[in-house]
Coordinates of C-alpha atoms and ligand atoms in Angstrom, one line a residue:
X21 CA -21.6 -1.0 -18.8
X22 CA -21.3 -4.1 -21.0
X23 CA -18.9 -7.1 -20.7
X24 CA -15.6 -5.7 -19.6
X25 CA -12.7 -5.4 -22.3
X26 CA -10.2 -6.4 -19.8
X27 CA -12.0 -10.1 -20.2
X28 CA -12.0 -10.6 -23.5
X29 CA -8.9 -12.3 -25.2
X30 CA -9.3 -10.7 -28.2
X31 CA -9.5 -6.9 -26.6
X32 CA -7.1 -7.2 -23.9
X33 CA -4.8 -7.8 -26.7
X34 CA -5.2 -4.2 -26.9
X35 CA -3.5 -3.6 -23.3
X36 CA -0.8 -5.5 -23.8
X37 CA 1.3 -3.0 -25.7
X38 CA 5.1 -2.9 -26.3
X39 CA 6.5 -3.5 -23.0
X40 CA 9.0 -1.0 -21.6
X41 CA 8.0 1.3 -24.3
X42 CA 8.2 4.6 -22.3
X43 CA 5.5 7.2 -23.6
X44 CA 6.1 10.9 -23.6
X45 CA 4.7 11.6 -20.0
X46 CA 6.6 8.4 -18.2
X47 CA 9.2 8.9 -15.8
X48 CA 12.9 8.3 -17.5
X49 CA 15.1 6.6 -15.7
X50 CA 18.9 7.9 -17.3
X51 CA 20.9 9.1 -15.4
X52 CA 20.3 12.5 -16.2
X53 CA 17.0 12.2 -15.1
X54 CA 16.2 14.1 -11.8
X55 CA 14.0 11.1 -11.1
X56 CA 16.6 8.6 -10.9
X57 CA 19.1 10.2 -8.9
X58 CA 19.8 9.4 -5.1
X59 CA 21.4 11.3 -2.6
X60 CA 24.5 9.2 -2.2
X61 CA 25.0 9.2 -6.5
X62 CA 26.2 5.6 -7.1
X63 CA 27.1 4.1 -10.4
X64 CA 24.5 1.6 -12.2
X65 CA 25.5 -1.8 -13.1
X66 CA 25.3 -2.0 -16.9
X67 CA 21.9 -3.4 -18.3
X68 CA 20.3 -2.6 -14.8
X69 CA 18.0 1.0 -14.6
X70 CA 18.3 3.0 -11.9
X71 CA 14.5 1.4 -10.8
X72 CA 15.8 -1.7 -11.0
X73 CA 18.3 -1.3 -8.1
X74 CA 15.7 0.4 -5.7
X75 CA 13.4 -3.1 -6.4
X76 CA 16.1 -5.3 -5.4
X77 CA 16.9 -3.4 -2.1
X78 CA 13.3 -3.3 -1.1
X79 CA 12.8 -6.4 -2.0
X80 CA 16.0 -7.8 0.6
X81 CA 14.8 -5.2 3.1
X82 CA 13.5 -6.8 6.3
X83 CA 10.9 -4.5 6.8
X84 CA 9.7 -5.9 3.3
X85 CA 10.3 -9.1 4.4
X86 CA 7.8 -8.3 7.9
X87 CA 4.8 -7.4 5.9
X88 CA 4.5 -11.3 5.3
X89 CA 3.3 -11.4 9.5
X90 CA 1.2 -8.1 9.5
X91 CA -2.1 -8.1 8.9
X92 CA -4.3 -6.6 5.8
X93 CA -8.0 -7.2 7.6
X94 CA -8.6 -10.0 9.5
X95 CA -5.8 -9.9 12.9
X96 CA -6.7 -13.2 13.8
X97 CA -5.4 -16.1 11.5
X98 CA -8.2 -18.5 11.8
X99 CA -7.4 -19.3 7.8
X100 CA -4.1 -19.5 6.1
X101 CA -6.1 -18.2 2.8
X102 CA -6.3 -14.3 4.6
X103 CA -4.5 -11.6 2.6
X104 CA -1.2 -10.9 5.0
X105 CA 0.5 -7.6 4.0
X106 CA 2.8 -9.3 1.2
X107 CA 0.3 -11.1 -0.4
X108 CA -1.9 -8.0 -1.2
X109 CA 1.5 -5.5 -1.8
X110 CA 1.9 -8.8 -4.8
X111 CA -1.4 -8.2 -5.8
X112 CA -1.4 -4.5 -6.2
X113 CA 2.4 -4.6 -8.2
X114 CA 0.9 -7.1 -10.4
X115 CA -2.9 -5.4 -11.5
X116 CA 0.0 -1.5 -11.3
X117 CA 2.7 -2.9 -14.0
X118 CA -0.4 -4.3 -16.2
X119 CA -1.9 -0.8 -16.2
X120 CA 1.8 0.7 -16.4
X121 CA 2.1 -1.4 -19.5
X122 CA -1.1 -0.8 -21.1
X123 CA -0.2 3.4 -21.0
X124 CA 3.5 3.1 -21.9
X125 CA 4.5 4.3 -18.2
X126 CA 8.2 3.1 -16.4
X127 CA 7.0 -0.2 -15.5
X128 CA 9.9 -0.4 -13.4
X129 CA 9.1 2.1 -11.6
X130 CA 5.3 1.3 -10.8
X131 CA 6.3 -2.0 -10.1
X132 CA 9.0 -0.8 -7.3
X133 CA 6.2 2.0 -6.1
X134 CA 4.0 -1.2 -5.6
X135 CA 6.1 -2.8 -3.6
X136 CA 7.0 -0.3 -1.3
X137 CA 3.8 1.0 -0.5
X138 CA 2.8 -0.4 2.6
X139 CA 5.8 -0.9 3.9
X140 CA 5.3 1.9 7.0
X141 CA 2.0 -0.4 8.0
X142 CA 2.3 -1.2 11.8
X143 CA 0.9 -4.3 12.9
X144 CA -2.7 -4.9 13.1
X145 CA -3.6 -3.1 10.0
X146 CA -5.5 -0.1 10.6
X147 CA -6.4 -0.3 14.1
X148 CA -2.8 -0.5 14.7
X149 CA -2.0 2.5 12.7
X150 CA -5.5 4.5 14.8
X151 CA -4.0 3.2 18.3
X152 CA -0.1 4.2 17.4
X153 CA -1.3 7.5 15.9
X154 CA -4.0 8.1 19.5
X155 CA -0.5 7.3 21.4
X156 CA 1.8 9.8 19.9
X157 CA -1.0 12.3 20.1
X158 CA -0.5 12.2 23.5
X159 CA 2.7 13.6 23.3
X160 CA 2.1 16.1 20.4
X161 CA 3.0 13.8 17.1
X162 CA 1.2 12.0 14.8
X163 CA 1.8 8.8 13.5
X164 CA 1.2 8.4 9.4
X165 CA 1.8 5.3 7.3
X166 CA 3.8 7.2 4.0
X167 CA 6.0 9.3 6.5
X168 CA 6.8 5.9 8.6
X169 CA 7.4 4.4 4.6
X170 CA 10.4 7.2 4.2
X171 CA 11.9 7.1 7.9
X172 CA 12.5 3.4 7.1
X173 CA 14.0 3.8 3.6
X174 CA 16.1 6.4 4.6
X175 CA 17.1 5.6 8.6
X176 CA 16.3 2.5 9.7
X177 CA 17.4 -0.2 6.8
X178 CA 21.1 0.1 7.5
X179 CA 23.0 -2.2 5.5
X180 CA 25.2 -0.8 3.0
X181 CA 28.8 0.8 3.7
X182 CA 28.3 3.9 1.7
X183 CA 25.2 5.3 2.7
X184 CA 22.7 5.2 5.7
X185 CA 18.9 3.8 4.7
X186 CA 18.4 2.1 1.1
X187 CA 19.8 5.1 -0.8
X188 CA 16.6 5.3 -3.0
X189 CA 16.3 6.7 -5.5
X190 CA 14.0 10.6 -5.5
X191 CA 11.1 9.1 -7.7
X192 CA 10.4 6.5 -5.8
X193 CA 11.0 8.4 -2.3
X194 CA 8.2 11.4 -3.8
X195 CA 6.2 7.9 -4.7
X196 CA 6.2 6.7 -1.0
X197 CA 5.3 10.4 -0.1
X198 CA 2.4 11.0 -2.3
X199 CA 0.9 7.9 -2.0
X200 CA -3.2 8.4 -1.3
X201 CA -2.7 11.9 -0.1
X202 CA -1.4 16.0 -1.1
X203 CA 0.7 16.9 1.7
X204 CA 0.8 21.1 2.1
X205 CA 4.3 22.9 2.1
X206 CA 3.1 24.9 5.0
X207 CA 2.5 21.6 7.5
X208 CA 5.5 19.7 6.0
X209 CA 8.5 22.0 5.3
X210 CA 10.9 18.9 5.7
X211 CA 9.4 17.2 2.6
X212 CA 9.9 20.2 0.5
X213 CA 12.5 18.3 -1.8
X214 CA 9.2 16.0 -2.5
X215 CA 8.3 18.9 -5.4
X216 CA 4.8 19.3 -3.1
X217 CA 3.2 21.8 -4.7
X218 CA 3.6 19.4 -8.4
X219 CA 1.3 16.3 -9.0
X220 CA 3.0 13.2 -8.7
X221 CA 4.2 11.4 -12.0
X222 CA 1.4 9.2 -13.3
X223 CA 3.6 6.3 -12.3
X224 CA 2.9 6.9 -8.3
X225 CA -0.7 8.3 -9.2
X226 CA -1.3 4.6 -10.2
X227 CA -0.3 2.8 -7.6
X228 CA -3.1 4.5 -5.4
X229 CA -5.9 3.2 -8.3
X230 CA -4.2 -0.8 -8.3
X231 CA -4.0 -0.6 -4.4
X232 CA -7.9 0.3 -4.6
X233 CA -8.8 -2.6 -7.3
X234 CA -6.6 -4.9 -5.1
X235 CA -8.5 -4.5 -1.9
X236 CA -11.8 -4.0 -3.5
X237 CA -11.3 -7.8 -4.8
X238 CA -9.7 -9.3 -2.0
X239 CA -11.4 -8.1 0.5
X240 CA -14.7 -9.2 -0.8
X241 CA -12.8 -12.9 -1.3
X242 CA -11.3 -12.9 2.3
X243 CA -14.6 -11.7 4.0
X244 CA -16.4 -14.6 2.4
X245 CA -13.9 -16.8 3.5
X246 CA -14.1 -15.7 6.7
X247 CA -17.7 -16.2 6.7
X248 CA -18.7 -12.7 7.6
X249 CA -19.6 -12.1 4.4
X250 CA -22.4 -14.0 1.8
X251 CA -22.1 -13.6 -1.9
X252 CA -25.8 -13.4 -2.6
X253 CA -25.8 -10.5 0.4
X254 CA -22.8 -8.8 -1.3
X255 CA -24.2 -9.6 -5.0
X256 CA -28.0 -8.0 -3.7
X257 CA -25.9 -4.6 -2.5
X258 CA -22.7 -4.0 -4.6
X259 CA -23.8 -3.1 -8.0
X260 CA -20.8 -4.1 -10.3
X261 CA -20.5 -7.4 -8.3
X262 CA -24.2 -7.9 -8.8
X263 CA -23.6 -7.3 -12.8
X264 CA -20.2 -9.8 -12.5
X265 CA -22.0 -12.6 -10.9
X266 CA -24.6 -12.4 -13.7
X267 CA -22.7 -12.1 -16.2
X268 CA -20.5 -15.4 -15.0
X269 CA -23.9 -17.5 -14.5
X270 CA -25.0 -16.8 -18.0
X271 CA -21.3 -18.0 -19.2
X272 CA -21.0 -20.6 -16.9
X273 CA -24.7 -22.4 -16.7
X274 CA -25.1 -24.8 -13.3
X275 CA -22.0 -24.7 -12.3
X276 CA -21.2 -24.2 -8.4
X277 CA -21.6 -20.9 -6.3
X278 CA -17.8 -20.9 -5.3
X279 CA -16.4 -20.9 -8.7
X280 CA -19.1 -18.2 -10.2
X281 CA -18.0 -16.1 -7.0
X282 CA -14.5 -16.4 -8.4
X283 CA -15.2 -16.1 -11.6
X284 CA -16.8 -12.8 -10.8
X285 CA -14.7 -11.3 -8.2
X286 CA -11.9 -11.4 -11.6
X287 CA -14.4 -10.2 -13.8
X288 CA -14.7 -6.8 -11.3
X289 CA -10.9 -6.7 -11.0
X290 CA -10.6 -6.7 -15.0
X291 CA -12.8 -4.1 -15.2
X292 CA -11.6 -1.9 -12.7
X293 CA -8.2 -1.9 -14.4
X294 CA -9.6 -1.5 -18.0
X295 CA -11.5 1.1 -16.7
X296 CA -8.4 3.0 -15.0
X297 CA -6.3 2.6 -18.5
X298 CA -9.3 3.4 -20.1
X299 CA -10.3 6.7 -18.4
X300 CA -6.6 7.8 -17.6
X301 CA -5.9 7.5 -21.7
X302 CA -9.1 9.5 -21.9
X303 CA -8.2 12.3 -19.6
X304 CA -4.1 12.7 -21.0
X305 CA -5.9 13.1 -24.3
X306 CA -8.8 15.5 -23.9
X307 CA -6.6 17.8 -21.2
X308 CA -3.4 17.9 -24.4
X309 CA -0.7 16.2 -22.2
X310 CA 2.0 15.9 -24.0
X311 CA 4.8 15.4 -21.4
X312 CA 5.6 14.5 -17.7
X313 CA 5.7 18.1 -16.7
X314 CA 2.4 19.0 -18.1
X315 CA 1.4 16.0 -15.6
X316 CA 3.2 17.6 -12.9
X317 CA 1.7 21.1 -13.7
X318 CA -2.1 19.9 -14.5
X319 CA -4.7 20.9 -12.0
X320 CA -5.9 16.8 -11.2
X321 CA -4.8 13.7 -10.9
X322 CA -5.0 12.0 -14.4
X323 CA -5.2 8.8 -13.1
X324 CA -8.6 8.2 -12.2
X325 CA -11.8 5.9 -12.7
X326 CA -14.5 7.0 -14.7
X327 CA -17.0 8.8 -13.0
X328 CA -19.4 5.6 -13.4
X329 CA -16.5 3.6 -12.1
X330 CA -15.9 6.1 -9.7
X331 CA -19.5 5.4 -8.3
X332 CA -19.7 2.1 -8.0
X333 CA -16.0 2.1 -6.1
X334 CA -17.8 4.5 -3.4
X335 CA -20.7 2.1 -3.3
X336 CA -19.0 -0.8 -2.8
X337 CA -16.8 1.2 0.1
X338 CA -19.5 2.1 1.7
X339 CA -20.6 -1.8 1.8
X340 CA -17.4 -3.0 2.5
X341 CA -17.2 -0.3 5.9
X342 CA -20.6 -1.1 7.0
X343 CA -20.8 -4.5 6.9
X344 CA -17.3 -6.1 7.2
X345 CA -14.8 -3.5 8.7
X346 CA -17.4 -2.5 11.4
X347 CA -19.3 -6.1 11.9
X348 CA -18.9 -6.8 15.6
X349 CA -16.2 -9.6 15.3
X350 CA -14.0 -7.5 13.2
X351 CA -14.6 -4.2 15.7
X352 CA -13.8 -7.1 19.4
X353 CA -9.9 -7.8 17.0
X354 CA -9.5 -4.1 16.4
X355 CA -10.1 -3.5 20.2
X356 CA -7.7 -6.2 21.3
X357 CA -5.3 -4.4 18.8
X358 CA -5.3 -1.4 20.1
X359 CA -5.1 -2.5 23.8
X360 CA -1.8 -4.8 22.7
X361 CA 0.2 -1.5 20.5
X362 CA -1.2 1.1 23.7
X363 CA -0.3 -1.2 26.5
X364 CA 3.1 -1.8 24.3
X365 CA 4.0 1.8 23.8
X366 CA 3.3 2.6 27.2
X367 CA 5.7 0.3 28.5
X368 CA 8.6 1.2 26.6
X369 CA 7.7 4.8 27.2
X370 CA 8.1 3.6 31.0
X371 CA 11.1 1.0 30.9
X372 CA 13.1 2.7 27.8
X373 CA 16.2 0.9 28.7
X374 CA 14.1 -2.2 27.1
X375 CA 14.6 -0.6 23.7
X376 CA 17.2 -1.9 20.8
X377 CA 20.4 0.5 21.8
X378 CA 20.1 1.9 18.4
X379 CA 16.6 3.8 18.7
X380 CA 17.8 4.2 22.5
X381 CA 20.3 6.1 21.4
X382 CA 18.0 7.7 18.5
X383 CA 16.0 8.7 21.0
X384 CA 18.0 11.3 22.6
X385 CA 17.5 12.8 19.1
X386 CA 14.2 12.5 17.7
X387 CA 12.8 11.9 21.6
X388 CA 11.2 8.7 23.8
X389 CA 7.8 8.7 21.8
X390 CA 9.2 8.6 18.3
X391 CA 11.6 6.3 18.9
X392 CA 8.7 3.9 20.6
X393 CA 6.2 4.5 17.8
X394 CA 8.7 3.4 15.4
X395 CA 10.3 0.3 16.6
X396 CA 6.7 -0.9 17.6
X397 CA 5.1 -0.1 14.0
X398 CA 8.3 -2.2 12.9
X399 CA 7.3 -5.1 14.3
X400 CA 5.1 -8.2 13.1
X401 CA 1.5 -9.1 14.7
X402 CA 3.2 -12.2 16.5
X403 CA 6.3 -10.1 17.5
X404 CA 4.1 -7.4 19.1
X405 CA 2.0 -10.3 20.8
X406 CA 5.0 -11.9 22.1
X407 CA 6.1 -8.8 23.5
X408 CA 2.2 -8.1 24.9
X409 CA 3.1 -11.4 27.4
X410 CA 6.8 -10.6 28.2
X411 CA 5.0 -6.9 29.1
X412 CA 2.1 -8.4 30.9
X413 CA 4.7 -10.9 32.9
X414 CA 6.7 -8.1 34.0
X415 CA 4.0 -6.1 35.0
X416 CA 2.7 -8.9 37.4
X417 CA 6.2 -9.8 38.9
Ligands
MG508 MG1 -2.2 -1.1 0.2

């Protein structure tokens, strides 16, 4: 690989094509488009897309709001500098709409499938979503991130007088949906307006490919901070970071570890996305896609890193699971994690009359363990700890 195109000045000129220049295959956002409507149909403001209104209301939803107190890795705040939830859905919006821009896709559209899509992340990051998921088991349910995303777009932010939930919009609702994974018709009959059995449009196949480049970076960043991680470990093991931090001490001769570590880490993220623009260009030109349906209709994803790229992201996974997410201080918070959201569910599953009236009442619907697992993967890491003492008071008294 040689120095990355995304780093140049002169070549990532080349990326920054016309903005909101919509190419043949992006999503159109008129208001004939199938995309754009919503199941309550509402009138646009003048000037403002139909993409442009589901941004703003994610953007004022609380639950949007929450991801500023839930964790991306590390559960306990020993640095303000950690990736919360926020900071990292920021990241990922920003590396999505420069790779939306560079292929000519509805920006406004990435940039709103960005922003929405961690939004049904309980707290605790992962080990929160492993201990609601083991809980609901339990009674026979599941408990999955994207489907949480859509019950709280479309039930639980009530705040407009015309419709119940945000009203989105169907693009960005298949966006949430498809995001990381191919449901089948045959498990999920209830997302059948989702168009399952069609790829989604490259827009929400993006957002999967920024998240990636997002965490890839930060993680790396954060884990050093933290001090579970050291760059000349990481830079001996992960090829492409190895090449970066190379690279940076040839450009930048004698100067200190923490800025070549920077300097790299950007380096990677560059080429990650040039690589993404890169190989997705690539594959919509060799397979003849001409249009969004042939996207919808074509056997793959399109949007995909090169299989080089494609190595080194596996590589660098594999690193990342091994030596950080696993490392015994990370595997004593996810423990603690999972006792706080088990010992939580179990206690409203026990004392329901505890609940908000609203999923109380909900409950008699959708039933006791539903209504639990979604007001606790609601809530905030210092919400879900402040209820952990209320529960643990009670419990002695
Ligand atoms: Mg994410």
């Amino acid at each position: 690989m040689g120095a990355p195109s995304g780093t140049d000045p002169a070549s990532k000129g080349v990326y920054q094509a016309k903005q909101q220049d919509l190419g043949a295959l992006a999503v159109p956002d008129t208001e004939e488009s199938e995309l754009a409507r919503r199941l309550w149909p509402e009138r646009s403001r003048e000037g403002t897309s139909a993409f442009e209104y589901d941004r703003q209301r994610i953007v004022q939803a609380r639950s949007f709001r929450r991801l500023a107190g839930k964790t991306q890795v590390f559960t306990s705040r020993d640095s303000d500098h950690f990736r919360s939830r926020l900071t990292h859905t920021i990241e990922v919006a920003q590396i999505a709409r420069e790779v939306a821009r560079a292929l000519k896709l509805n920006e406004q559209l990435v940039e709103v499938l960005a922003l929405v899509h961690d939004i049904g992340h309980p707290p605790f990051g992962h080990a929160g979503e492993r201990a609601l998921d083991r809980c609901l088991q339990a009674h026979g349910l599941r408990f999955d991130h994207n489907l949480h995303a859509l019950r709280i777009v479309e039930h639980f932010e009530n705040w407009y007088a015309a419709h119940r939930g945000l009203n989105l919009t169907l693009g960005v609702r298949e966006g949430i949906v498809k995001h990381s994974r191919d449901y089948p018709e045959s498990q999920h009959p209830e997302l059948a307006p989702f168009f399952l059995g069609l790829r989604p449009p490259i827009e929400a196949q993006v957002i999967d490919l920024a998240d990636e480049i997002a965490y890839l970076t930060a993680d790396l960043d954060d884990g050093v901070e933290s001090g579970l991680l050291e760059i000349d470990h990481l830079c001996t093991h992960i090829s492409i970071m190895g090449r970066a931090y190379q690279e940076m001490q040839a450009r930048h001769a004698g100067v200190d570890q923490k800025f070549l570590f920077h300097e790299a880490l950007q380096w990677m993220q560059d080429e990650l996305t040039a690589d993404l623009i890169r190989n997705t260009t690539a594959n919509v030109v060799e397979n003849g896609l001409s249009s969004l349906d042939d996207v919808r209709i074509h056997s793959a994803r399109v949007a995909v890193f090169s299989t080089n790229v494609e190595a080194m992201r596996l590589e660098e996974k594999r690193y990342l699971y091994n030596t950080l997410y696993t490392c015994p201080t990370l595997v004593a918070e996810h423990e603690k994690a999972e006792t706080v959201v088990s010992t939580i569910f179990n206690f409203y599953m026990r004392s329901p009359d505890r609940l908000p009236s609203g999923y109380l009442q909900e409950s008699e619907r959708e039933g006791l363990p539903r209504m639990v697992a979604d007001y606790i993967a609601g809530m905030t890491d210092s919400y879900i700890l402040q209820q952990f003492w209320m529960a643990s008071k009670l419990w002695r008294s």
